[in-house]
mmCIF file of C-alpha atoms in Angstrom:
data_model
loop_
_atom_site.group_PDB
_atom_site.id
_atom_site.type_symbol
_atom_site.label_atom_id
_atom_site.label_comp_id
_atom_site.label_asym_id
_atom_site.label_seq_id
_atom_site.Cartn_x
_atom_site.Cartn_y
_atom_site.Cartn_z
ATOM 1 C CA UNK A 1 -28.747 -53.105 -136.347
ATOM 2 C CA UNK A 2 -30.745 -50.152 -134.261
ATOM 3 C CA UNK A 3 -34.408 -50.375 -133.991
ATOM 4 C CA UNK A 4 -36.315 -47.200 -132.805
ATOM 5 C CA UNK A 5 -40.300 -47.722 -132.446
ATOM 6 C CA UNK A 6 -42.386 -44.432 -131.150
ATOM 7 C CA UNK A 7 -46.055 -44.626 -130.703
ATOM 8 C CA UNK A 8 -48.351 -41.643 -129.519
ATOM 9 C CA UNK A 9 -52.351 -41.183 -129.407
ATOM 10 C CA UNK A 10 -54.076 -37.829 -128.585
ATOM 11 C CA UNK A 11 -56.686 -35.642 -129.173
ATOM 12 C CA UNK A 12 -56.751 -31.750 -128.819
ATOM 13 C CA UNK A 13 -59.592 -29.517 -127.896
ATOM 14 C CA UNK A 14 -60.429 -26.234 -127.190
ATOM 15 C CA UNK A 15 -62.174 -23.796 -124.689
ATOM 16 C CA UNK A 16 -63.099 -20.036 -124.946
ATOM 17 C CA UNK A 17 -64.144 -18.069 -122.039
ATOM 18 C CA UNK A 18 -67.201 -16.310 -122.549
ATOM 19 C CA UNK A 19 -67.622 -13.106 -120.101
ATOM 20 C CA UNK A 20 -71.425 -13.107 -121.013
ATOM 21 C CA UNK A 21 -71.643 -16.668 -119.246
ATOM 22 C CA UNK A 22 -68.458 -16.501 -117.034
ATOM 23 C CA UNK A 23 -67.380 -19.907 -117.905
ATOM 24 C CA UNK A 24 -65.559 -21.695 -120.482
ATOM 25 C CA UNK A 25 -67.378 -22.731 -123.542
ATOM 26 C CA UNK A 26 -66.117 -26.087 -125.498
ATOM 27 C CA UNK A 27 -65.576 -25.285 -129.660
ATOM 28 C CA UNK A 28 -66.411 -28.147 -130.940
ATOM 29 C CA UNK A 29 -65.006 -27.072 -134.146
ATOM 30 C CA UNK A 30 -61.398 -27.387 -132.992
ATOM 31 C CA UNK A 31 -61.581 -30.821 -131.683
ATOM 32 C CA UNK A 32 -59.253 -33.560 -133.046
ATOM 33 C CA UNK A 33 -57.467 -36.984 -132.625
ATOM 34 C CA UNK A 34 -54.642 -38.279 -134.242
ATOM 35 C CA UNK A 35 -52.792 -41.499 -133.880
ATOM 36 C CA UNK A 36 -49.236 -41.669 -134.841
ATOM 37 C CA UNK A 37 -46.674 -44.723 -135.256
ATOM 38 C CA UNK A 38 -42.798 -44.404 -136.511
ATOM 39 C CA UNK A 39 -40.663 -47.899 -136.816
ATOM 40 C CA UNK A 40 -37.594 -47.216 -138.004
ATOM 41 C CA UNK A 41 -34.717 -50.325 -138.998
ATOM 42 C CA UNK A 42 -31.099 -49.344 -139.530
ATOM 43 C CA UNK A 43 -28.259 -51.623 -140.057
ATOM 44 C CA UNK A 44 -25.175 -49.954 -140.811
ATOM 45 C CA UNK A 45 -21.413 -50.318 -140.869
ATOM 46 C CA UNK A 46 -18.395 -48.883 -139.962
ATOM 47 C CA UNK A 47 -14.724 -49.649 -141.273
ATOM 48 C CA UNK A 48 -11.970 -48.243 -139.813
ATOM 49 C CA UNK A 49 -7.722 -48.646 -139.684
ATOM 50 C CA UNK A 50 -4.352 -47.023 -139.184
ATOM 51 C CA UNK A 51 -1.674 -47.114 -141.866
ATOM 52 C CA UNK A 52 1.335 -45.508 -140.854
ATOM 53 C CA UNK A 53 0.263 -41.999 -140.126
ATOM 54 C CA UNK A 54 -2.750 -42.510 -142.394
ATOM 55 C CA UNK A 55 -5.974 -43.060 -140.225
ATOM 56 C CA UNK A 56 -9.599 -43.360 -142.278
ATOM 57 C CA UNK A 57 -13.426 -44.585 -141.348
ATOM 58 C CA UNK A 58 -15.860 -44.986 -143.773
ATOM 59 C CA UNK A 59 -19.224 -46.297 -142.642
ATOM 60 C CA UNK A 60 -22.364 -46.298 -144.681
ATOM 61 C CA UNK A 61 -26.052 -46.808 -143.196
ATOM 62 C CA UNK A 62 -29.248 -47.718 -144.786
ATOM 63 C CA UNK A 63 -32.470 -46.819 -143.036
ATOM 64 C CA UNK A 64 -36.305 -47.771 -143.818
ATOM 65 C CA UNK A 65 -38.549 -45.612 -142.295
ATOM 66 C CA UNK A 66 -42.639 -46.135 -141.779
ATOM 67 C CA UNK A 67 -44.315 -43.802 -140.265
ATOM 68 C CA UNK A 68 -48.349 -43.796 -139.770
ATOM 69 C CA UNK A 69 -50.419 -40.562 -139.256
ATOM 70 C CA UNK A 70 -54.375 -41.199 -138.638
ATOM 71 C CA UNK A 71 -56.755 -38.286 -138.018
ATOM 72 C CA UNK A 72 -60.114 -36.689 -137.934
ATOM 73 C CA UNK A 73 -59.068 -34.844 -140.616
ATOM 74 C CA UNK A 74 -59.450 -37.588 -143.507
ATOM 75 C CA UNK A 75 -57.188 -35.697 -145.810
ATOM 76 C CA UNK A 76 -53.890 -35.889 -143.481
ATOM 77 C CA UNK A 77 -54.763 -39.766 -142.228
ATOM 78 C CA UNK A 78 -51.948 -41.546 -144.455
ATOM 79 C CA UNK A 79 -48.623 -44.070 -144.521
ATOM 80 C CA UNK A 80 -45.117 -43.192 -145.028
ATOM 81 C CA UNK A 81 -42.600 -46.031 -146.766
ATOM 82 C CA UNK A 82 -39.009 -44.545 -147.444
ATOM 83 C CA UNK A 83 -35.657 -45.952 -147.487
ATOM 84 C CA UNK A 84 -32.086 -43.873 -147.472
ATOM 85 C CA UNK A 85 -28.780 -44.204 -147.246
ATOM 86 C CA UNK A 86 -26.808 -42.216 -145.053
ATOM 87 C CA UNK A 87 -22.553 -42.693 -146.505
ATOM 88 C CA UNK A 88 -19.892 -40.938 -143.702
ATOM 89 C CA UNK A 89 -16.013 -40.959 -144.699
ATOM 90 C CA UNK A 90 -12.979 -39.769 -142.195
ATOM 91 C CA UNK A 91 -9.669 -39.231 -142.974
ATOM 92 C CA UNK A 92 -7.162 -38.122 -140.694
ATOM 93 C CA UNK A 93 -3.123 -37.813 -141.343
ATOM 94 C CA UNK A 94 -0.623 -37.516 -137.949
ATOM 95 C CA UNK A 95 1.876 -35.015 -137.997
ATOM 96 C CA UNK A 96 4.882 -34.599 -135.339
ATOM 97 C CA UNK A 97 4.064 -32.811 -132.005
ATOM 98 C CA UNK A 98 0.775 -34.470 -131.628
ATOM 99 C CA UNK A 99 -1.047 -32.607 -134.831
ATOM 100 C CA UNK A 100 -3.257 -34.108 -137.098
ATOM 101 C CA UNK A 101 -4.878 -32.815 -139.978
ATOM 102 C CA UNK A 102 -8.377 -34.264 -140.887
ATOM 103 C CA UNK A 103 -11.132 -34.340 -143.910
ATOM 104 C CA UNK A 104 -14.101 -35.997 -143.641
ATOM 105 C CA UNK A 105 -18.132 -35.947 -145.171
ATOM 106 C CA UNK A 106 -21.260 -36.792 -143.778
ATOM 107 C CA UNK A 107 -24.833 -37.235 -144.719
ATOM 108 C CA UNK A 108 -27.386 -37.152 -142.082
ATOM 109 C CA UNK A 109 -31.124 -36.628 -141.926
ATOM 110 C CA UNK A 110 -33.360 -34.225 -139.285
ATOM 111 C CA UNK A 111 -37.168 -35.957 -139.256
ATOM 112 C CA UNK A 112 -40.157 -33.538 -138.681
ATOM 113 C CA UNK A 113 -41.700 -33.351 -134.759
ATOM 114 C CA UNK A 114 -44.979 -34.952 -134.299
ATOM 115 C CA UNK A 115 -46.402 -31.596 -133.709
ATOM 116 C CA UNK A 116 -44.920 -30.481 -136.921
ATOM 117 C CA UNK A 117 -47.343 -32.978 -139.062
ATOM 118 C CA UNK A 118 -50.244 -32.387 -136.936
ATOM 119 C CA UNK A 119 -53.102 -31.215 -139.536
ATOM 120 C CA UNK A 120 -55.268 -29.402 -137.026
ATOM 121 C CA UNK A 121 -55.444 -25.547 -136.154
ATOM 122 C CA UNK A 122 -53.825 -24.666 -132.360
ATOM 123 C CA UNK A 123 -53.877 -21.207 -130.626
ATOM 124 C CA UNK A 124 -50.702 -20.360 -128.871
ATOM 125 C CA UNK A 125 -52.922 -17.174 -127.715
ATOM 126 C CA UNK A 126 -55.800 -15.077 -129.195
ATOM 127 C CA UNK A 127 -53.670 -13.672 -131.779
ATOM 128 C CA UNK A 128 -51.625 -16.726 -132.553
ATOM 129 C CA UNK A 129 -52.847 -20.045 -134.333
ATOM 130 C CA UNK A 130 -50.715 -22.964 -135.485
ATOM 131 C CA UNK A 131 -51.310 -25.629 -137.610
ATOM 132 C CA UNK A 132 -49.003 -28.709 -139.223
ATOM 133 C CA UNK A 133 -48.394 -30.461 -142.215
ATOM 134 C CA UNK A 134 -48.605 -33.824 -142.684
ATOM 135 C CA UNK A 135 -46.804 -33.817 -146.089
ATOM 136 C CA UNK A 136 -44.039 -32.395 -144.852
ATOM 137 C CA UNK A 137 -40.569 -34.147 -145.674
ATOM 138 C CA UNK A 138 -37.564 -34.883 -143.333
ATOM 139 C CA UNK A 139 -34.060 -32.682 -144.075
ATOM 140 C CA UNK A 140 -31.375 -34.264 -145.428
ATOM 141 C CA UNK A 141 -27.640 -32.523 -144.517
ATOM 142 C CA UNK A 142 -24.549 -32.571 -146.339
ATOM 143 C CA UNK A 143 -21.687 -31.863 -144.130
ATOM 144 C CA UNK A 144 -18.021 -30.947 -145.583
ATOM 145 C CA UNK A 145 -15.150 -30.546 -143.272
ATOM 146 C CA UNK A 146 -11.171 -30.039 -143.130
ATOM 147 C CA UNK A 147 -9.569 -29.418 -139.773
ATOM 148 C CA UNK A 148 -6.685 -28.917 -137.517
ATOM 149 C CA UNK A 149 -6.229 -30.320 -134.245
ATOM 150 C CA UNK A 150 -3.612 -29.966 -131.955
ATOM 151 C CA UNK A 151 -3.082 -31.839 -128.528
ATOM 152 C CA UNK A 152 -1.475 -30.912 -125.180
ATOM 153 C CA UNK A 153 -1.478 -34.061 -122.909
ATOM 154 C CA UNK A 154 -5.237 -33.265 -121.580
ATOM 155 C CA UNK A 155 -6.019 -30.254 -123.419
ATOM 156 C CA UNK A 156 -6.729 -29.616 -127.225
ATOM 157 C CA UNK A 157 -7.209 -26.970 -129.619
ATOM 158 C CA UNK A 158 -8.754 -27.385 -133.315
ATOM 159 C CA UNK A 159 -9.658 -25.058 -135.913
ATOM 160 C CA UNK A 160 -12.153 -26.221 -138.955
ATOM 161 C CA UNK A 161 -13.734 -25.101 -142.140
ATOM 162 C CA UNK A 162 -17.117 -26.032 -143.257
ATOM 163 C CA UNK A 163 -19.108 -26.540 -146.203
ATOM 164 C CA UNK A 164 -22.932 -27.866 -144.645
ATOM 165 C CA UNK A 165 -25.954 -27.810 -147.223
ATOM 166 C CA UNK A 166 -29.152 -28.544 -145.780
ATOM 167 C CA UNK A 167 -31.917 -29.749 -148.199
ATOM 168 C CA UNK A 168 -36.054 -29.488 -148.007
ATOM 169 C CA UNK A 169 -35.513 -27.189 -144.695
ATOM 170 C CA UNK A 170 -38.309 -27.375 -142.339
ATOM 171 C CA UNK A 171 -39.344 -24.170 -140.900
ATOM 172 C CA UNK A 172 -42.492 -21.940 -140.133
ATOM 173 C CA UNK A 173 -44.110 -19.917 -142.520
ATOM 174 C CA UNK A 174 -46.375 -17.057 -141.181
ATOM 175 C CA UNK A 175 -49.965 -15.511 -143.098
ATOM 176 C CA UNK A 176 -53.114 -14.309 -142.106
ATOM 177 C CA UNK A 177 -55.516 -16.349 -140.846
ATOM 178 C CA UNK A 178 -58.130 -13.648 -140.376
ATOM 179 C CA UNK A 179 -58.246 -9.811 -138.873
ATOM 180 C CA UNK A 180 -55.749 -9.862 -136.263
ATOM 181 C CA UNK A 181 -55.025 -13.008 -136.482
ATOM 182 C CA UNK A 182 -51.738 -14.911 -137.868
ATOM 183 C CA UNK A 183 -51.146 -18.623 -138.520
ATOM 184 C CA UNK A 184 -47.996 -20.697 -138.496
ATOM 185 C CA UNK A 185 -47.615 -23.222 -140.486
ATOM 186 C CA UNK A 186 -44.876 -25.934 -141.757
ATOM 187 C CA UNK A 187 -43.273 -26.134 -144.482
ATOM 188 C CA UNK A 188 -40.343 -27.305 -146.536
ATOM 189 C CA UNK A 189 -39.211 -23.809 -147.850
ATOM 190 C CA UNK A 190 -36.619 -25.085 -150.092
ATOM 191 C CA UNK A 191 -32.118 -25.174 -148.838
ATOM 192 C CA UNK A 192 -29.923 -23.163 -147.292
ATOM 193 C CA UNK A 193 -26.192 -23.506 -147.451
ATOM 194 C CA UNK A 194 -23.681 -22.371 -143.987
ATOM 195 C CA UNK A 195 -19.925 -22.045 -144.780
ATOM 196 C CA UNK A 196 -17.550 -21.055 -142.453
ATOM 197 C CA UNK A 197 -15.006 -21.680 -139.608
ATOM 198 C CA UNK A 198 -14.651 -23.187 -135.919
ATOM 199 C CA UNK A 199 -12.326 -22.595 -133.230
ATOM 200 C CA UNK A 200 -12.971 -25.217 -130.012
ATOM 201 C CA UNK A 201 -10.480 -25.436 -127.412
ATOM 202 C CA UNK A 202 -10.079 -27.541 -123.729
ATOM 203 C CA UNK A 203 -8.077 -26.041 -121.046
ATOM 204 C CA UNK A 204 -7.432 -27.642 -117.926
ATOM 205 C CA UNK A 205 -6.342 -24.624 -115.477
ATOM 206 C CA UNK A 206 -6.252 -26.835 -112.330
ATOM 207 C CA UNK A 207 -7.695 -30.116 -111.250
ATOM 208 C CA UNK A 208 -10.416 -29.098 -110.141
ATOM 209 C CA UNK A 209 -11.022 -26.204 -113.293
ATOM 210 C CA UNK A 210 -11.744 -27.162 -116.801
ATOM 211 C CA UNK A 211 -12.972 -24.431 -119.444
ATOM 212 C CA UNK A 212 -14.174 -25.846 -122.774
ATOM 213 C CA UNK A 213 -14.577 -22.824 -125.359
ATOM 214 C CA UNK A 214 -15.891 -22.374 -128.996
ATOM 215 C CA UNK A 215 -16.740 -19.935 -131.541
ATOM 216 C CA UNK A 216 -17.527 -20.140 -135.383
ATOM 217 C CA UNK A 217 -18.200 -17.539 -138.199
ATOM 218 C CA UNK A 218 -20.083 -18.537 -140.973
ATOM 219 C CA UNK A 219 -21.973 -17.003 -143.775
ATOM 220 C CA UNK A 220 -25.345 -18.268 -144.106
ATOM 221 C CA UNK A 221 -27.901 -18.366 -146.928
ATOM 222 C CA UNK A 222 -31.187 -19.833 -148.061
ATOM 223 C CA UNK A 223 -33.015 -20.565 -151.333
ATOM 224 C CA UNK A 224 -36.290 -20.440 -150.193
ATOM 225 C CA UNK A 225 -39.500 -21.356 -152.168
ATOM 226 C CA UNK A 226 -41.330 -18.546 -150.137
ATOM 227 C CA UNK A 227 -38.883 -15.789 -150.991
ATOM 228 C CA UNK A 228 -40.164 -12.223 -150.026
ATOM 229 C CA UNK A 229 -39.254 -9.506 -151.900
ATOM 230 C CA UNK A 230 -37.275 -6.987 -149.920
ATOM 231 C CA UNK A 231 -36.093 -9.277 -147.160
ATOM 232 C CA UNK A 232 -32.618 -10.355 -147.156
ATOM 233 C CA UNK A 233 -31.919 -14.301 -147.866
ATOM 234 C CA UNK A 234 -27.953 -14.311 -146.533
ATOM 235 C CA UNK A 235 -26.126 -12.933 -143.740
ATOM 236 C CA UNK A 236 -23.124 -13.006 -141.696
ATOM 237 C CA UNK A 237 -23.868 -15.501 -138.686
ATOM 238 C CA UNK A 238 -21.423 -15.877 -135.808
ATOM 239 C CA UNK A 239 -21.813 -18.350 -132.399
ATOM 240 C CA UNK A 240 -19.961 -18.463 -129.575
ATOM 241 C CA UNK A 241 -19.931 -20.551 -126.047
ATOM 242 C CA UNK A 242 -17.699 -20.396 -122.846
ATOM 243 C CA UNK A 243 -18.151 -23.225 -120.089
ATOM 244 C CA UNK A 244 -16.484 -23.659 -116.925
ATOM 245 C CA UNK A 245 -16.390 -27.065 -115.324
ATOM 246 C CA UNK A 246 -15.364 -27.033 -111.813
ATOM 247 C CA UNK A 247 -14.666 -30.835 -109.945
ATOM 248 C CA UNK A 248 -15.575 -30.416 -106.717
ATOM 249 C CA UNK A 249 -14.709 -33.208 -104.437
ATOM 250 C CA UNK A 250 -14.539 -36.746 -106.437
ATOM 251 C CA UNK A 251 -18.675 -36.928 -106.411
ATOM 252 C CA UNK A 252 -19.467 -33.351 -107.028
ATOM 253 C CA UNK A 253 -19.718 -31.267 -110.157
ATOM 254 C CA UNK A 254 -20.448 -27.710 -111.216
ATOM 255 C CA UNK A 255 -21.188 -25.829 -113.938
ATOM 256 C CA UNK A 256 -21.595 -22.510 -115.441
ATOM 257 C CA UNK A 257 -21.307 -21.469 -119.492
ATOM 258 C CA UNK A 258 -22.244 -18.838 -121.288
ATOM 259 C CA UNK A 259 -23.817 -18.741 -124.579
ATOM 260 C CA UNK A 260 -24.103 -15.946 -127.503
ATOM 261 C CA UNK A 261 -26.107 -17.068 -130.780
ATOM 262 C CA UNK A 262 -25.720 -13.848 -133.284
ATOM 263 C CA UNK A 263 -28.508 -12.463 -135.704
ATOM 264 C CA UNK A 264 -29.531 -14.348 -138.841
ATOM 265 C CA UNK A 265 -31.864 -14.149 -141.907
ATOM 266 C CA UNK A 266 -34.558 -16.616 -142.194
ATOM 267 C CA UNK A 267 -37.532 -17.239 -144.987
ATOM 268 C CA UNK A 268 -39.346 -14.408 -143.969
ATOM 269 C CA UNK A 269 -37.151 -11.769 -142.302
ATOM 270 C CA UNK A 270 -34.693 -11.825 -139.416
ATOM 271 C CA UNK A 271 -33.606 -12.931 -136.187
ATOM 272 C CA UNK A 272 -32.220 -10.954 -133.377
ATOM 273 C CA UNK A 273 -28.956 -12.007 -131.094
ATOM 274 C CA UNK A 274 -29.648 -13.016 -127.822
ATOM 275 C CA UNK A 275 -27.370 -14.731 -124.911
ATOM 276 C CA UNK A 276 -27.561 -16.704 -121.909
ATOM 277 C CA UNK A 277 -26.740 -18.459 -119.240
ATOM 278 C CA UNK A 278 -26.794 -22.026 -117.356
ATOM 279 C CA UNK A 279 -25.888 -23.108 -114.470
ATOM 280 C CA UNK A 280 -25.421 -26.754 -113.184
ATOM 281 C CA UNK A 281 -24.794 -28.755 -110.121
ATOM 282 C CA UNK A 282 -24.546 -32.895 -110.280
ATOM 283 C CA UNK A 283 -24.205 -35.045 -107.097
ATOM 284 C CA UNK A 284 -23.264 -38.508 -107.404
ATOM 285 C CA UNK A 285 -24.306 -40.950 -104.429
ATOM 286 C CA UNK A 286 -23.835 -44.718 -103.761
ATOM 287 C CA UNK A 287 -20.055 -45.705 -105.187
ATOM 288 C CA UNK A 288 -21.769 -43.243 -108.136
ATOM 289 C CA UNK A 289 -24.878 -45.341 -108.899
ATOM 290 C CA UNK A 290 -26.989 -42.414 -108.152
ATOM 291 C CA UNK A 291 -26.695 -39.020 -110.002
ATOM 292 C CA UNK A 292 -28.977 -36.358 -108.900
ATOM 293 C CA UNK A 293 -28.390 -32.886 -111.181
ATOM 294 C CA UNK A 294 -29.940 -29.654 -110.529
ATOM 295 C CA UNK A 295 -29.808 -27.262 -113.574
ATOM 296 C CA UNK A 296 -31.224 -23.825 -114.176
ATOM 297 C CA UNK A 297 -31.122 -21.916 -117.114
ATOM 298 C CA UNK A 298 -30.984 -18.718 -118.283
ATOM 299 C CA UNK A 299 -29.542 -17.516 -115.041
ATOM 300 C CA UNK A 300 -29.063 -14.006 -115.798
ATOM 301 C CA UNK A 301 -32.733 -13.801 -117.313
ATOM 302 C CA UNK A 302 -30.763 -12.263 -120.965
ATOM 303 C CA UNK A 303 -32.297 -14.982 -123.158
ATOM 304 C CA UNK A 304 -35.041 -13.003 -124.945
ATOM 305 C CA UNK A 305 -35.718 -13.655 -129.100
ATOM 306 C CA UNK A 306 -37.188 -11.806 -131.338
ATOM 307 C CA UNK A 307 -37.981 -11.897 -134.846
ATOM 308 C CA UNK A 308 -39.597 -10.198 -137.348
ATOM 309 C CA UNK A 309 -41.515 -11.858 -140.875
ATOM 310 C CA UNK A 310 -43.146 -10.625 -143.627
ATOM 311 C CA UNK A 311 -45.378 -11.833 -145.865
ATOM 312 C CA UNK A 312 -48.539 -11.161 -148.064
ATOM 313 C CA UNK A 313 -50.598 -8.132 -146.368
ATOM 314 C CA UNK A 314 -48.555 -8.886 -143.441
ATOM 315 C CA UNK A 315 -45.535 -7.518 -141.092
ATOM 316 C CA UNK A 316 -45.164 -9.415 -137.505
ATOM 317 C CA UNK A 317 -42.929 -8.603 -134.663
ATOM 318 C CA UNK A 318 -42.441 -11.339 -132.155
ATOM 319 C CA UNK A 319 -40.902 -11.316 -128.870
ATOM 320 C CA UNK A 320 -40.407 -14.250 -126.584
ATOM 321 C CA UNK A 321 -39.218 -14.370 -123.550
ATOM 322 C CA UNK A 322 -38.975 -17.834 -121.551
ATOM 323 C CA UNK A 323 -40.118 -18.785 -118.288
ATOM 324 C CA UNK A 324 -38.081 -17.533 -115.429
ATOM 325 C CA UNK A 325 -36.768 -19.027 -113.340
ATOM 326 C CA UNK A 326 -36.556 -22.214 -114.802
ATOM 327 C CA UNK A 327 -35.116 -25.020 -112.774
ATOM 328 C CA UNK A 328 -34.922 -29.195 -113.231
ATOM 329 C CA UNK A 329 -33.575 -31.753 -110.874
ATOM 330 C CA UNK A 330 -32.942 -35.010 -112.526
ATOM 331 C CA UNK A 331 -32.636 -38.092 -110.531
ATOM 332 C CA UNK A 332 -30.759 -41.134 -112.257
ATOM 333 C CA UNK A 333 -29.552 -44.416 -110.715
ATOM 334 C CA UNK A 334 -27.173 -46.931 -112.728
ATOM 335 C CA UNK A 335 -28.631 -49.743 -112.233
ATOM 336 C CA UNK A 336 -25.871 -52.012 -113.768
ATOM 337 C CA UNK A 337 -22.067 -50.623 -115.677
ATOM 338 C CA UNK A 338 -20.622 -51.854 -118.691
ATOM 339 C CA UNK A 339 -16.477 -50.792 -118.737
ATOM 340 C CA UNK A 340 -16.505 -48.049 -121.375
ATOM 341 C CA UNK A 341 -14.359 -48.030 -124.139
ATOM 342 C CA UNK A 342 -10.996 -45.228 -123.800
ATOM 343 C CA UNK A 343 -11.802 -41.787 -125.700
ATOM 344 C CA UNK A 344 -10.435 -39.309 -126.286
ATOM 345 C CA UNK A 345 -11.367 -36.130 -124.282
ATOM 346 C CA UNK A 346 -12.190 -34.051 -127.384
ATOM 347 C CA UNK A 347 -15.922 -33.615 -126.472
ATOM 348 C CA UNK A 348 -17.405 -31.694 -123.116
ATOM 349 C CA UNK A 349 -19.225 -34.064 -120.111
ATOM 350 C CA UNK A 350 -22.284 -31.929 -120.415
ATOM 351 C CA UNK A 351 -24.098 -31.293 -117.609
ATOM 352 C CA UNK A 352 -27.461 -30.138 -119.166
ATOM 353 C CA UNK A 353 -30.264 -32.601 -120.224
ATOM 354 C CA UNK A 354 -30.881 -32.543 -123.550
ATOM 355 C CA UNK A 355 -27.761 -30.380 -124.447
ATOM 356 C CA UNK A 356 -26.941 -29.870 -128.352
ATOM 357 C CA UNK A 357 -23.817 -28.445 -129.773
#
């Protein structure tokens, strides 16, 4: 049984600088609160067992959801009940030579950020406003794989094939919100489908070197309830990372990957490719009790994205580039250790907070 409870109050307001006055001036039009409250109860299961050189899981997992949105805006104030069931099956059959062929499916569910049901218009800048949806609905992905893995005492390569469709997908929708002016908003635009292959493999060079690699090709497409006419709805989307892990001494870690995410289609036009870099250092202190990690990203100031969307009287170019440098030191102490239960090293010790693969 998990229990997750996440409570937030806020309001958001406003100020434009008038040059007339030289000093800011409150809109009172663009003031707002909202109070927000998500419980979530999940009890699930898991079955698992080895039968010669048959291996299987099947779990299944019921959640109930209730979420809470109150506002200034009457219209958006409302409560959420929903209940789903989230089945998961494994199957996995040992060959000779440690190899071992696997099959498994998955259903899993991505919830909308509070930000994402806010009702109320933002402005990222003069140009730029933003506003939420409080009807929007969570996405709900169906995951299909069948893969090869092969092992090498501490090192591993696999190769899988996908089938993932994603259903009611969440994304930003762009229109005119007056002259010069665009506004973002949410919405479920409808599914998109991603089927393709992965290579991942984890070489240890030395004992002190460890590169963990992956790549995947997949063609990409979306049925999209905001369709444009003359913009492409499917492309040919490839992903690649490279990380080096270097142990130095028995307390000290380091860092350094490389990532390249390819071009892609989305509701409203295109994405460009971009790539970066990260670079991390952990220090453990005190028999290991204390971590401290220093991390910046984007170290070769490459990660710039850019987009383009079209829509009704409208064609927008957008180019972002982030904050440079950007740097974090996290500072962690243990304050009391459970023994872990053995895994196997098929997954990377990621140095980056708030890492997703």
């Amino acid at each position: 049984y998990l229990f997750d409870l996440y409570i937030e109050d806020g309001d958001y307001g406003m100020e434009d600088f008038d040059e007339e006055q030289s000093k800011y001036i409150f809109r009172d039009e663009y003031f707002s609160v909202y109070r927000f409250k998500r419980d979530i109860h999940a009890l699930y299961a898991i079955i698992a067992d080895q039968i010669n050189d048959f291996s299987y899981q099947v779990g299944l997992r019921g959640e109930y959801t209730f979420r809470y949105l109150g506002s200034s805006e009457e219209w958006a104030s409302q409560n959420e009940n929903r209940f789903d069931l989230f089945p998961s099956g494994h199957l996995a059959y040992h060959l000779p030579k440690e190899n071992v062929l696997s099959a498994s499916y998955s259903r899993r569910t991505i919830r909308p950020r509070l930000h994402f049901l806010e009702p109320y218009v933002t402005f990222a800048d003069s140009y730029t406003a933003r506003t939420g949806n409080p009807n929007v609905r969570p996405e709900y992905v169906n995951s299909f794989e069948l893969g090869w893995q092969k092992n090498f005492d501490k090192d591993f390569i696999s190769f899988e094939v996908f089938h993932r469709r994603k259903q009611d997908k969440i994304e930003r929708i762009r229109t005119v919100y007056r002259s010069n002016v665009t506004l973002d908003s949410i919405s479920n635009v409808g599914n998109d489908y991603s089927t393709g292959a992965e290579a991942m493999a984890i070489v240890n060079l030395s004992k002190w070197w460890m590169i963990n690699t992956s790549a995947n090709l997949f063609y990409y497409r979306i049925e999209s309830d905001y369709k444009v006419a003359g913009v492409d709805d499917e492309s040919l989307n490839w992903q690649a990372r490279f990380s080096n892990n270097f142990t130095l001494g028995k307390t000290t870690r380091l860092q350094f990957d490389g990532n390249y995410v390819g071009p892609s289609v989305s509701t409203q036009g295109t994405r460009e490719a971009y790539f970066y870099t990260n670079l991390s250092l952990r220090q453990q202190l005190f028999n290991r009790k204390l971590s401290a990690t220093l991390s910046m990203r984007d170290v070769m100031r490459t990660a710039k994205f850019k987009s383009s969307q079209t829509g009704e009287g409208l064609y927008s170019e957008t180019s972002v580039i982030p904050f440079y440098p950007n740097i974090n030191l996290t500072i962690s102490y243990l304050i009391n250790q459970l023994n872990p239960k053995s895994k196997k090293q098929t997954t990377n010790d990621d140095l980056f907070e708030g890492s997703s693969h």
